[in-house]
PDB file of C-alpha atoms and ligand atoms in Angstrom:
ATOM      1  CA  UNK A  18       0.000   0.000   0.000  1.00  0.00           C
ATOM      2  CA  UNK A  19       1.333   3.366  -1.026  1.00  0.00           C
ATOM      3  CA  UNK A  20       1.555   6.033   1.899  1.00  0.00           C
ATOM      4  CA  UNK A  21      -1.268   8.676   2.867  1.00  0.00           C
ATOM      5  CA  UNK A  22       1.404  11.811   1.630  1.00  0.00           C
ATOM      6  CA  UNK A  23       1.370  10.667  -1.947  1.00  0.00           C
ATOM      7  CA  UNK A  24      -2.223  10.762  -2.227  1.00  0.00           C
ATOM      8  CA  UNK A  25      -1.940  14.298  -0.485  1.00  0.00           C
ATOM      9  CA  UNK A  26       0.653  15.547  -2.925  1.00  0.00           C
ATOM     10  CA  UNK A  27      -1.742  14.063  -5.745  1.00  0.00           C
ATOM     11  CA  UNK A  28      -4.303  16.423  -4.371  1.00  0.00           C
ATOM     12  CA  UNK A  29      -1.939  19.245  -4.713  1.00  0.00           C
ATOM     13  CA  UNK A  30      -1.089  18.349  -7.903  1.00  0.00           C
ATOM     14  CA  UNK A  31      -4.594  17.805  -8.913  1.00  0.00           C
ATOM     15  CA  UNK A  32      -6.427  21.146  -7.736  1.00  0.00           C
ATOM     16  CA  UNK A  33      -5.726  23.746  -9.937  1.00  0.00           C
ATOM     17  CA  UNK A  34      -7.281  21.578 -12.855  1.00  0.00           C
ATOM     18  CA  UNK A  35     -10.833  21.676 -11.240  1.00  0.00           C
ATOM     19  CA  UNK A  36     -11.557  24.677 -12.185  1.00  0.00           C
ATOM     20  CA  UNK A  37     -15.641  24.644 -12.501  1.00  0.00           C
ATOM     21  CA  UNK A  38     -18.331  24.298  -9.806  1.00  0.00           C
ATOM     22  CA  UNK A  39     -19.648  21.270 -11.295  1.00  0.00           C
ATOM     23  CA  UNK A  40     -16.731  19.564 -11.584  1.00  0.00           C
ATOM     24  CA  UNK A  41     -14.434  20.718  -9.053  1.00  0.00           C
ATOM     25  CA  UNK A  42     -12.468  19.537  -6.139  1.00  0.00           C
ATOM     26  CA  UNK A  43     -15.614  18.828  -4.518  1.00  0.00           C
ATOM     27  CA  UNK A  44     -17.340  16.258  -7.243  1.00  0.00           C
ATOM     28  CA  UNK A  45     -13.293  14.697  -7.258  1.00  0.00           C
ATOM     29  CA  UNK A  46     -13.755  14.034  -3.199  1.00  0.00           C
ATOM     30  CA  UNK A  47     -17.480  12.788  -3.769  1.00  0.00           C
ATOM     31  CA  UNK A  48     -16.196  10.150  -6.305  1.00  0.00           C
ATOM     32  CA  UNK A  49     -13.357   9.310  -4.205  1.00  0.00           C
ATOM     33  CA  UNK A  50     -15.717   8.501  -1.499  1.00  0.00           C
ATOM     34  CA  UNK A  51     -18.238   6.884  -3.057  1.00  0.00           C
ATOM     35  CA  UNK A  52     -15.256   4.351  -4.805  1.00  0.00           C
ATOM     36  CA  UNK A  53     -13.876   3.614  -1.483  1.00  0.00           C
ATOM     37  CA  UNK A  54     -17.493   2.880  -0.613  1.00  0.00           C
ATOM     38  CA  UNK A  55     -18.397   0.446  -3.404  1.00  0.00           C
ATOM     39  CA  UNK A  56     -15.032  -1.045  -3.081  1.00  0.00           C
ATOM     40  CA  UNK A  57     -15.531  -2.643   0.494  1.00  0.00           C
ATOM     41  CA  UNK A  58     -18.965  -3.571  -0.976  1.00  0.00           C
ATOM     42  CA  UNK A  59     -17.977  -5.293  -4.124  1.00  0.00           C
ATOM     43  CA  UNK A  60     -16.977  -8.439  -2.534  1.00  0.00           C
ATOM     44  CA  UNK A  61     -13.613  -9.094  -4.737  1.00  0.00           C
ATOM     45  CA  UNK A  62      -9.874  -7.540  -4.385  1.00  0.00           C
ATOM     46  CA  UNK A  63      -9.150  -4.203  -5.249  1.00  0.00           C
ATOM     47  CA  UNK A  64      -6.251  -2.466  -5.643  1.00  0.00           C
ATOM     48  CA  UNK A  65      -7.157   0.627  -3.261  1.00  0.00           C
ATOM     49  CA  UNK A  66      -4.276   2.725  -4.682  1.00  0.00           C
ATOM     50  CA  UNK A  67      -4.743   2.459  -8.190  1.00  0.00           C
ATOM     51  CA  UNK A  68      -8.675   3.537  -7.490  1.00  0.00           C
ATOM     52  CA  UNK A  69      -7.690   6.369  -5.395  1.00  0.00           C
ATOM     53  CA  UNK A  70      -5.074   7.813  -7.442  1.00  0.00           C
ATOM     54  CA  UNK A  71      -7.823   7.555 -10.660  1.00  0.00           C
ATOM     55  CA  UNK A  72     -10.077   8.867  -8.475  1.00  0.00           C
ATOM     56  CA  UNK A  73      -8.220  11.831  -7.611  1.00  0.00           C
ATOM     57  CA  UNK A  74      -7.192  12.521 -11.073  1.00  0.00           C
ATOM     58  CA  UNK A  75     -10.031  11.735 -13.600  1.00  0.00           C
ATOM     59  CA  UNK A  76     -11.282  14.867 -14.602  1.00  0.00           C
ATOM     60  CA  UNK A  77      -7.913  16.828 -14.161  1.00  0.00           C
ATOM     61  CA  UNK A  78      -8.531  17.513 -18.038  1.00  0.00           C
ATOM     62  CA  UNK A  79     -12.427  18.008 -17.747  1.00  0.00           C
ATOM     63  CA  UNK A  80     -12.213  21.767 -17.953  1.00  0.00           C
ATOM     64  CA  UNK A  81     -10.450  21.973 -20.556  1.00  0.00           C
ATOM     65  CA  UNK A  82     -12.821  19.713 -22.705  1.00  0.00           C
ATOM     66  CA  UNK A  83     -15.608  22.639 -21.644  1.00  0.00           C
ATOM     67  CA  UNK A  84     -13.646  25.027 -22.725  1.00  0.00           C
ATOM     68  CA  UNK A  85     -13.166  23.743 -26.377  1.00  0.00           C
ATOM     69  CA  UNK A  86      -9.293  23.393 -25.404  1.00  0.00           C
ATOM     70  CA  UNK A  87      -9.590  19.264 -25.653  1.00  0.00           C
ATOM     71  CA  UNK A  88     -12.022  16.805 -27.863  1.00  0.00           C
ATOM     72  CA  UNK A  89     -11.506  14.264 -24.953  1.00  0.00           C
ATOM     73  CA  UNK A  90     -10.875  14.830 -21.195  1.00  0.00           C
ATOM     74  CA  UNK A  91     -10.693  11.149 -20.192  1.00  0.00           C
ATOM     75  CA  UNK A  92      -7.724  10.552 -22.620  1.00  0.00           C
ATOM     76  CA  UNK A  93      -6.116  14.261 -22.101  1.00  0.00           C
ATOM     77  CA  UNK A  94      -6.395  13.343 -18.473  1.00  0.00           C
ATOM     78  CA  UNK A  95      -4.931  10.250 -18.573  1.00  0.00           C
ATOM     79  CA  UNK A  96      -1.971  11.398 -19.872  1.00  0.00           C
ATOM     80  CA  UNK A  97      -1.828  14.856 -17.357  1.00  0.00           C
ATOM     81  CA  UNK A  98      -2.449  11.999 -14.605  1.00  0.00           C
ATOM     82  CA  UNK A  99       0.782  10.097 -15.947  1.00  0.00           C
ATOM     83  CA  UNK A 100       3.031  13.482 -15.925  1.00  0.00           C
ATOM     84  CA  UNK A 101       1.544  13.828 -12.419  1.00  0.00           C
ATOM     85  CA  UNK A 102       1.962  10.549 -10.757  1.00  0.00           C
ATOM     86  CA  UNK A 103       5.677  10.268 -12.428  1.00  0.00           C
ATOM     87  CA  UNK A 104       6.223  13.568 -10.275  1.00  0.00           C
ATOM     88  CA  UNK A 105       4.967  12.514  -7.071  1.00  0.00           C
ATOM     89  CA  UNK A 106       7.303   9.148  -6.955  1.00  0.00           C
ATOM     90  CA  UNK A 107       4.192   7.209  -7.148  1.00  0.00           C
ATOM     91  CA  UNK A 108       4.716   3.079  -7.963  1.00  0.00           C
ATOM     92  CA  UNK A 109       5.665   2.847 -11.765  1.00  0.00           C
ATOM     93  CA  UNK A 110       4.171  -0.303 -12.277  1.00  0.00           C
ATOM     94  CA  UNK A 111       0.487   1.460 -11.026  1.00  0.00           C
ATOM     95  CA  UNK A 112       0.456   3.867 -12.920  1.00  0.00           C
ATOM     96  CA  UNK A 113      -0.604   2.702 -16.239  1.00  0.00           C
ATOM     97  CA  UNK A 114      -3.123   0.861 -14.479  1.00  0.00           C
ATOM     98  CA  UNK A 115      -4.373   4.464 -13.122  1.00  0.00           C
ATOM     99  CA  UNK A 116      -4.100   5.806 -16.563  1.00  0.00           C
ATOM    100  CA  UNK A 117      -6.630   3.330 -17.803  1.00  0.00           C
ATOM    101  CA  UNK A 118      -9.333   3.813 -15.306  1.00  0.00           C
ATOM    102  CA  UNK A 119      -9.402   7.782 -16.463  1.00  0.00           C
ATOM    103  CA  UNK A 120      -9.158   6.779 -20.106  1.00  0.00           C
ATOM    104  CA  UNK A 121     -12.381   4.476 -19.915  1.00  0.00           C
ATOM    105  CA  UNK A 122     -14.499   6.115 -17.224  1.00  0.00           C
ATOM    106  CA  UNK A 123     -16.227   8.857 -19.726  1.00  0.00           C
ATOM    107  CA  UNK A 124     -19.849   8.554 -20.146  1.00  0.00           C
ATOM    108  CA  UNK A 125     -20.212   8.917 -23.571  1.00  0.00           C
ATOM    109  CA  UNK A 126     -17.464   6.691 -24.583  1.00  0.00           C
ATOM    110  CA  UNK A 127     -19.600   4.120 -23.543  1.00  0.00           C
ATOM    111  CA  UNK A 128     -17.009   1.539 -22.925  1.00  0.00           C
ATOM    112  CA  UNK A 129     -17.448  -0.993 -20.274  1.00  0.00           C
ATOM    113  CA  UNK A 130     -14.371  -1.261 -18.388  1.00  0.00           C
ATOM    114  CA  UNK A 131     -11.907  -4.291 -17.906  1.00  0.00           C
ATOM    115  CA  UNK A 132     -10.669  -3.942 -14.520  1.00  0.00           C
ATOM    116  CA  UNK A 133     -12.761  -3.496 -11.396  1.00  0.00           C
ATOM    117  CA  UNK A 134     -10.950  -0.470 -10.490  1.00  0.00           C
ATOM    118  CA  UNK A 135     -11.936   1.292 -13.501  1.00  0.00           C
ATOM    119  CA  UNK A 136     -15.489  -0.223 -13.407  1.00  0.00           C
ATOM    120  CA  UNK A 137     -15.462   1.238  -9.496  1.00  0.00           C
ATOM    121  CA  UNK A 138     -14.302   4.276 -11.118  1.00  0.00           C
ATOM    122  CA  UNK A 139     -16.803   4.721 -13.932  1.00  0.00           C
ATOM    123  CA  UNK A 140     -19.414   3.738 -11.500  1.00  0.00           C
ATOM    124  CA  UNK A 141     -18.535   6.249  -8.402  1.00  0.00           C
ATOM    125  CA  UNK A 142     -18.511   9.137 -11.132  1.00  0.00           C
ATOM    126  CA  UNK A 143     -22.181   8.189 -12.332  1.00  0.00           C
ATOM    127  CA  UNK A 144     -23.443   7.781  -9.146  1.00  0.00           C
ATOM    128  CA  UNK A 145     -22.241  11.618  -8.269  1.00  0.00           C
ATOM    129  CA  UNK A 146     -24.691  12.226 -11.242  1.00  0.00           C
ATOM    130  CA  UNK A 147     -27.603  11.241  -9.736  1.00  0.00           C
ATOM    131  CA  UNK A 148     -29.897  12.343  -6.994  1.00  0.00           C
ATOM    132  CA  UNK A 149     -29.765  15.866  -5.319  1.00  0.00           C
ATOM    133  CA  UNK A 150     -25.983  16.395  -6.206  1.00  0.00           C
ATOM    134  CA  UNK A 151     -26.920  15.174  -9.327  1.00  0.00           C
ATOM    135  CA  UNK A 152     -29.207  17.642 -10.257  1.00  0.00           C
ATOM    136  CA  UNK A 153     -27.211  20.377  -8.405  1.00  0.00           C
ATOM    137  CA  UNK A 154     -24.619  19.524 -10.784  1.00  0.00           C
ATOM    138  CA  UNK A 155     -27.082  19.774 -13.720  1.00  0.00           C
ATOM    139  CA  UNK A 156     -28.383  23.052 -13.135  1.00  0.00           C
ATOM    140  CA  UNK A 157     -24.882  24.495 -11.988  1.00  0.00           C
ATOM    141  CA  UNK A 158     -23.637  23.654 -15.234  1.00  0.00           C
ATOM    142  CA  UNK A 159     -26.514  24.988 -17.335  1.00  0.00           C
ATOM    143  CA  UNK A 160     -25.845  27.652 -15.374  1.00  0.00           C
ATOM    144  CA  UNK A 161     -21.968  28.204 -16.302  1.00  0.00           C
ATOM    145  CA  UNK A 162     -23.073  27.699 -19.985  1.00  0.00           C
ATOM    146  CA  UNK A 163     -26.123  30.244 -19.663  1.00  0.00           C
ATOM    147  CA  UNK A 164     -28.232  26.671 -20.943  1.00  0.00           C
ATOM    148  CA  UNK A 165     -32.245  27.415 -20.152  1.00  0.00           C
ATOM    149  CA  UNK A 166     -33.521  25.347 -17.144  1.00  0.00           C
ATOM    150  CA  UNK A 167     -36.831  24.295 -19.338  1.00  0.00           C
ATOM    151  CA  UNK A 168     -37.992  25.058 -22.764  1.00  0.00           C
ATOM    152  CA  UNK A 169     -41.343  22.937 -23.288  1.00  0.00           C
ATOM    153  CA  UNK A 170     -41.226  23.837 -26.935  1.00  0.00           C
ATOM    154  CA  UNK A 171     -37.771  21.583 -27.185  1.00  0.00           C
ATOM    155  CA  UNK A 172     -39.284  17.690 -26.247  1.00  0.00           C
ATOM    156  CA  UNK A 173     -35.958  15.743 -24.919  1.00  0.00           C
ATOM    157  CA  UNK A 174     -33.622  13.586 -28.046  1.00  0.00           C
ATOM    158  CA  UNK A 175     -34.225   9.900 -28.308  1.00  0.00           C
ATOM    159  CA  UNK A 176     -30.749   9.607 -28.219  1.00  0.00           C
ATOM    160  CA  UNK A 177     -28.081  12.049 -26.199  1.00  0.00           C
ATOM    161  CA  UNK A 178     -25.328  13.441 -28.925  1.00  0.00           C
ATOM    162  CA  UNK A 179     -23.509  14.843 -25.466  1.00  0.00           C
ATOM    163  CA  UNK A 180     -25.252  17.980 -25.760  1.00  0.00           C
ATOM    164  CA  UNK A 181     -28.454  19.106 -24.249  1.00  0.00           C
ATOM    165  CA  UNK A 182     -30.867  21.958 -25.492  1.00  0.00           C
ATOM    166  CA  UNK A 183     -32.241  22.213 -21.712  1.00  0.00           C
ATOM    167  CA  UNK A 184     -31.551  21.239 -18.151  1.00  0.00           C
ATOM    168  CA  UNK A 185     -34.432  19.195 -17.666  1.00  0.00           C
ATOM    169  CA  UNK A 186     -33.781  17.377 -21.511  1.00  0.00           C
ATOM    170  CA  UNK A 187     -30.505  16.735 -19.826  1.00  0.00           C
ATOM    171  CA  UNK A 188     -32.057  15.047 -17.336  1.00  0.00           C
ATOM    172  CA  UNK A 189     -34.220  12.996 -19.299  1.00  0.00           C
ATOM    173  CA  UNK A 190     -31.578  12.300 -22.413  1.00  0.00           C
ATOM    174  CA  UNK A 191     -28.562  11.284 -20.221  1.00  0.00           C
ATOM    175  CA  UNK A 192     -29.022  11.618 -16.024  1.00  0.00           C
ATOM    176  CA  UNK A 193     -32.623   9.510 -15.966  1.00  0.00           C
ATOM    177  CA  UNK A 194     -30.571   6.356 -17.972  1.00  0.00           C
ATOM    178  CA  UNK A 195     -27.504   5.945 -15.991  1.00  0.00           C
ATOM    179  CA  UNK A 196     -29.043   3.809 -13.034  1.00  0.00           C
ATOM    180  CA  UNK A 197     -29.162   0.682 -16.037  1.00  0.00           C
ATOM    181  CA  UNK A 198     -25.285   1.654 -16.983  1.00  0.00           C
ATOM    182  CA  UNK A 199     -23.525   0.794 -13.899  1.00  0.00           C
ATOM    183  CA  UNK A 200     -20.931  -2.110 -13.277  1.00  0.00           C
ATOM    184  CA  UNK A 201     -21.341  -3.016 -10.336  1.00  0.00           C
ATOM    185  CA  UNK A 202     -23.885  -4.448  -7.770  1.00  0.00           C
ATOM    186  CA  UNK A 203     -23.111  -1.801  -4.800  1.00  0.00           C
ATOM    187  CA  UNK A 204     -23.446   0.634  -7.296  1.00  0.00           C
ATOM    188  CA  UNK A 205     -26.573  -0.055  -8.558  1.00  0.00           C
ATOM    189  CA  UNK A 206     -28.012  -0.291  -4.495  1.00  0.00           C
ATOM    190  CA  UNK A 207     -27.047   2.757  -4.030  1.00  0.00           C
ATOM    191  CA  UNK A 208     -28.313   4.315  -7.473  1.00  0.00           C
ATOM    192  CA  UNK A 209     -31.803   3.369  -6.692  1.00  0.00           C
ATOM    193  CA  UNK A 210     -32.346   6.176  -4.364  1.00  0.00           C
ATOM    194  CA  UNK A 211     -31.157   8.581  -6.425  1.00  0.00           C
ATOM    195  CA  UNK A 212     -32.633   7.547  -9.466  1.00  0.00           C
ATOM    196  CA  UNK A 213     -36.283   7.635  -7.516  1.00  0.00           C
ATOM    197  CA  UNK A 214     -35.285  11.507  -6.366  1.00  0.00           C
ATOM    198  CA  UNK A 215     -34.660  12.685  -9.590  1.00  0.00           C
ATOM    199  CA  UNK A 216     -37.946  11.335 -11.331  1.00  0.00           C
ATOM    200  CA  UNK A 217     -39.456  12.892  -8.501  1.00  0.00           C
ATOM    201  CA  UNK A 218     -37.880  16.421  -8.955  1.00  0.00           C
ATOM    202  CA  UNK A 219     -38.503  16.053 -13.007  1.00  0.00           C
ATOM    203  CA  UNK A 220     -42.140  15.468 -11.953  1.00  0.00           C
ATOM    204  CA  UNK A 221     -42.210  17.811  -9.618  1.00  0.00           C
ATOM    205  CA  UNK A 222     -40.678  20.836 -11.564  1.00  0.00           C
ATOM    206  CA  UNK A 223     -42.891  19.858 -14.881  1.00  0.00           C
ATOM    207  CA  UNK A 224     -45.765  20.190 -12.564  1.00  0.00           C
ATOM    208  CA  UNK A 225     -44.714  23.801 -10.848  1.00  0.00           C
ATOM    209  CA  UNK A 226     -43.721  25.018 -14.607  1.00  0.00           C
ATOM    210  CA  UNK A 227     -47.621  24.361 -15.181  1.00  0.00           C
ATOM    211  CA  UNK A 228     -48.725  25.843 -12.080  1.00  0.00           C
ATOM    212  CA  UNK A 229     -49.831  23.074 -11.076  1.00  0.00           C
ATOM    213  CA  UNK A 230     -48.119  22.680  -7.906  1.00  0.00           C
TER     214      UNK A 230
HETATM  215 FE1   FE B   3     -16.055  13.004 -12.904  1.00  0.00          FE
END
């Protein structure tokens, strides 16, 4: 097991690339917890350093892909996490194995992972995508990109192209189907709950939009 300081000089390392309120420091230490979580619930061996370190570091490169300065943050961040594990002394022979749970955790990629580490990985990031942080996260970004909250003339795409007109279509097209994405069985537990509070605040807002409620 790698020592506590490396993952604090990861950190470090780390910070100044979370740069946006929807993805910053905070969402990094959400994942981070909730992979630690599924990992003591998966019932199989994991190698707790390589998930932390990925954990830390897979959206180093995420701003950049929102501001147009990347096409793809997990593979830009894979090799920024490389560059910054090499600095920190961190085991040589983990680090690739780091690099590939940031290269194959994006959503839309939708690859399924090989290793349970990345599967954790991909898993822990989805889950920070769904119930009330979820749709924090939704409307914070919307937000940052000055996206409308609702338009009822723009129905929600059968299929999600990565982009959404609204914050509620982005909540129908992409948030609303992660729940039947996930790898693994801890994951999907603790997806339920915040699959349920979503539909709820979709139904919910629809309603108060018709003055209904
Ligand atoms: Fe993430």
């Amino acid at each position: 097991m790698v020592g506590e300081e490396f993952f604090e000089a990861i950190r470090r390392e780390a910070e100044p690339y979370y740069r946006h309120s929807h993805h910053d420091r905070f969402h990094v230490e959400r994942v981070y917890k909730l992979a630690l979580r599924i990992a003591g619930e998966v019932g199989q061996p994991v190698d707790l350093d390589v998930l932390r370190a990925a954990a830390l570091l897979h959206d180093v490169a995420r701003a950049m892909e929102d501001e147009g300065l990347v096409d793809d943050h997990a593979r830009e961040g894979a090799r920024i996490a490389r560059d910054i594990l090499r600095r920190v002394g961190f085991p040589e022979e983990k680090i690739e194995r780091v690099a590939y749970c940031i290269e194959v955790h994006r959503f839309r990629s939708g690859v399924k992972p090989e290793t349970i580490e990345a599967q954790i990985l991909q898993d822990a990031d989805r889950l920070d995508m769904l119930g009330a942080v979820g749709v924090a996260r939704v409307f914070a970004r919307a937000g940052w990109s000055n996206t409308p909250l609702h338009d009822p003339g723009k129905p929600p795409k059968r299929d999600y192209d990565g982009r959404s007109e609204t914050a509620i279509n982005h909540l129908f097209e992409k948030i609303l189907r992660i729940k039947d994405t996930l790898n693994t069985e801890p994951a999907r537990r603790i997806a339920e709950g915040r699959h349920r509070f979503v539909e709820e605040f979709v139904e919910r807002f629809l309603k108060e939009w018709e003055g209904e409620l």
